Amino acid sequence: ALMLPACLILALAIGRPNPFSFGGARNDRFDPQRPGIVRFTRHPLLAALTLWSAAHVLPNGDLAHVLVFGALAAFALFGGRLVDRRRQREMGPAWADLRRAVASSPVAAIPDGETLARLAAGPLLYAALIPIHQLVIGVDPLG
């Protein structure tokens, strides 16, 4: 139940400009009035990692899996705070200004073509991961 939202967030985030997060592609092209998924979370890849980790802790309740996936979830949850502090230090007052601009941006009633393509890619990624999971990991994630 958590993997579909994780795939959607991943599809909406990957390759998009995001001046708030680590790395980032084409951050100079980020438009605070059209922030996409960044309107809802400054760190969408970390949000997807959190969901992915949680989805794997629940069915694999043994100690080893709890430690591995729990550590990844903790990294994702607390890593965003560390990235925020670093980016705030690097950007100075522009960080708070950009945050306010993103928070006040309108939520698009009708998504643009790129967003629609990304929304379609999320379920496609999820559908592709199901048989791949069986082949690579040896466990049917739906069974």
Short mmCIF file of C-alpha atoms in Angstrom, two decimals:
data_model
loop_
_atom_site.label_atom_id
_atom_site.label_comp_id
_atom_site.label_asym_id
_atom_site.label_seq_id
_atom_site.Cartn_x
_atom_site.Cartn_y
_atom_site.Cartn_z
CA ALA A 1 0.00 0.00 0.00
CA LEU A 2 2.97 2.32 0.55
CA MET A 3 4.88 1.49 -2.61
CA LEU A 4 2.46 3.11 -5.07
CA PRO A 5 2.68 6.51 -3.32
CA ALA A 6 6.46 6.07 -3.10
CA CYS A 7 6.61 5.46 -6.86
CA LEU A 8 4.35 8.45 -7.55
CA ILE A 9 6.50 10.75 -5.42
CA LEU A 10 9.65 9.42 -7.08
CA ALA A 11 8.20 9.99 -10.56
CA LEU A 12 7.14 13.52 -9.63
CA ALA A 13 10.55 14.35 -8.14
CA ILE A 14 13.33 12.78 -10.16
CA GLY A 15 15.13 15.12 -12.53
CA ARG A 16 13.13 18.17 -11.41
CA PRO A 17 14.83 21.33 -10.22
CA ASN A 18 14.80 21.51 -6.43
CA PRO A 19 17.01 24.14 -4.81
CA PHE A 20 16.02 22.95 -1.32
CA SER A 21 17.41 19.45 -1.60
CA PHE A 22 20.82 17.86 -2.06
CA GLY A 23 22.16 17.59 -5.58
CA GLY A 24 19.39 18.66 -7.86
CA ALA A 25 19.19 19.12 -11.59
CA ARG A 26 18.94 22.53 -13.23
CA ASN A 27 18.17 24.35 -9.97
CA ASP A 28 18.58 27.66 -11.79
CA ARG A 29 15.39 26.75 -13.72
CA PHE A 30 13.28 26.24 -10.57
CA ASP A 31 10.06 28.28 -10.70
CA PRO A 32 8.62 28.91 -7.21
CA GLN A 33 5.21 29.58 -8.77
CA ARG A 34 5.27 26.09 -10.35
CA PRO A 35 7.17 24.06 -7.77
CA GLY A 36 5.52 20.71 -8.46
CA ILE A 37 5.96 18.15 -5.68
CA VAL A 38 8.25 20.60 -3.84
CA ARG A 39 5.07 22.51 -2.96
CA PHE A 40 4.24 19.63 -0.60
CA THR A 41 7.67 18.45 0.54
CA ARG A 42 11.08 20.06 0.13
CA HIS A 43 12.68 16.60 0.02
CA PRO A 44 10.50 14.34 -2.15
CA LEU A 45 13.20 11.73 -2.76
CA LEU A 46 13.66 11.37 0.99
CA ALA A 47 9.87 11.12 1.39
CA ALA A 48 9.81 8.31 -1.18
CA LEU A 49 12.69 6.58 0.65
CA THR A 50 10.76 6.85 3.92
CA LEU A 51 7.69 5.20 2.38
CA TRP A 52 9.82 2.52 0.70
CA SER A 53 11.57 1.73 3.98
CA ALA A 54 8.30 1.59 5.92
CA ALA A 55 6.79 -0.68 3.27
CA HIS A 56 9.66 -3.10 3.78
CA VAL A 57 9.80 -3.04 7.59
CA LEU A 58 6.19 -4.18 7.97
CA PRO A 59 6.29 -7.48 6.00
CA ASN A 60 9.90 -8.28 7.02
CA GLY A 61 9.54 -8.02 10.77
CA ASP A 62 12.73 -9.84 11.73
CA LEU A 63 15.47 -7.90 13.52
CA ALA A 64 17.86 -7.68 10.56
CA HIS A 65 15.24 -6.14 8.26
CA VAL A 66 13.96 -3.82 10.99
CA LEU A 67 17.51 -2.55 11.52
CA VAL A 68 18.29 -2.07 7.82
CA PHE A 69 15.01 -0.53 6.74
CA GLY A 70 14.61 1.33 10.02
CA ALA A 71 18.04 2.90 9.55
CA LEU A 72 17.14 3.95 6.01
CA ALA A 73 13.86 5.45 7.23
CA ALA A 74 15.68 7.32 10.01
CA PHE A 75 18.21 8.62 7.49
CA ALA A 76 15.40 9.81 5.23
CA LEU A 77 13.44 11.44 8.06
CA PHE A 78 16.36 13.20 9.74
CA GLY A 79 18.40 13.78 6.60
CA GLY A 80 15.92 16.37 5.38
CA ARG A 81 16.56 18.48 8.46
CA LEU A 82 20.30 18.30 7.91
CA VAL A 83 19.93 19.25 4.26
CA ASP A 84 17.64 22.14 5.25
CA ARG A 85 20.26 23.52 7.63
CA ARG A 86 23.01 23.19 5.04
CA ARG A 87 21.01 24.76 2.21
CA GLN A 88 19.82 27.56 4.51
CA ARG A 89 23.44 28.30 5.42
CA GLU A 90 24.47 28.25 1.73
CA MET A 91 21.54 30.32 0.43
CA GLY A 92 21.26 32.79 3.32
CA PRO A 93 18.10 34.94 3.39
CA ALA A 94 17.15 33.73 -0.10
CA TRP A 95 16.27 30.33 1.43
CA ALA A 96 13.45 31.75 3.58
CA ASP A 97 12.24 33.96 0.72
CA LEU A 98 12.10 31.00 -1.66
CA ARG A 99 10.34 28.88 0.96
CA ARG A 100 7.66 31.55 1.39
CA ALA A 101 7.25 31.89 -2.39
CA VAL A 102 6.78 28.13 -2.78
CA ALA A 103 4.33 27.94 0.14
CA SER A 104 2.19 30.68 -1.39
CA SER A 105 2.23 29.21 -4.90
CA PRO A 106 -1.11 28.03 -6.26
CA VAL A 107 -1.89 24.34 -6.45
CA ALA A 108 -2.57 23.70 -10.12
CA ALA A 109 -6.16 22.63 -10.73
CA ILE A 110 -5.20 21.22 -14.12
CA PRO A 111 -1.74 19.62 -14.27
CA ASP A 112 0.50 20.45 -17.21
CA GLY A 113 1.69 17.82 -19.68
CA GLU A 114 4.93 17.06 -17.85
CA THR A 115 3.08 16.51 -14.57
CA LEU A 116 0.52 14.27 -16.27
CA ALA A 117 3.34 12.21 -17.78
CA ARG A 118 4.99 11.92 -14.38
CA LEU A 119 1.67 10.94 -12.77
CA ALA A 120 1.36 8.17 -15.37
CA ALA A 121 4.98 7.09 -14.85
CA GLY A 122 4.45 6.45 -11.13
CA PRO A 123 1.97 3.57 -11.53
CA LEU A 124 3.97 2.24 -14.49
CA LEU A 125 7.08 2.14 -12.32
CA TYR A 126 5.11 0.38 -9.59
CA ALA A 127 3.75 -2.16 -12.10
CA ALA A 128 7.27 -2.80 -13.43
CA LEU A 129 8.73 -3.27 -9.96
CA ILE A 130 6.34 -6.09 -9.05
CA PRO A 131 7.72 -8.73 -11.47
CA ILE A 132 11.27 -7.39 -11.09
CA HIS A 133 10.98 -7.82 -7.31
CA GLN A 134 9.99 -11.46 -7.82
CA LEU A 135 12.92 -12.07 -10.19
CA VAL A 136 15.61 -10.23 -8.25
CA ILE A 137 14.57 -10.70 -4.61
CA GLY A 138 12.70 -13.98 -5.02
CA VAL A 139 9.62 -12.78 -3.17
CA ASP A 140 6.27 -11.90 -4.70
CA PRO A 141 5.46 -8.51 -3.16
CA LEU A 142 1.74 -9.08 -3.69
CA GLY A 143 1.65 -12.61 -2.34
#
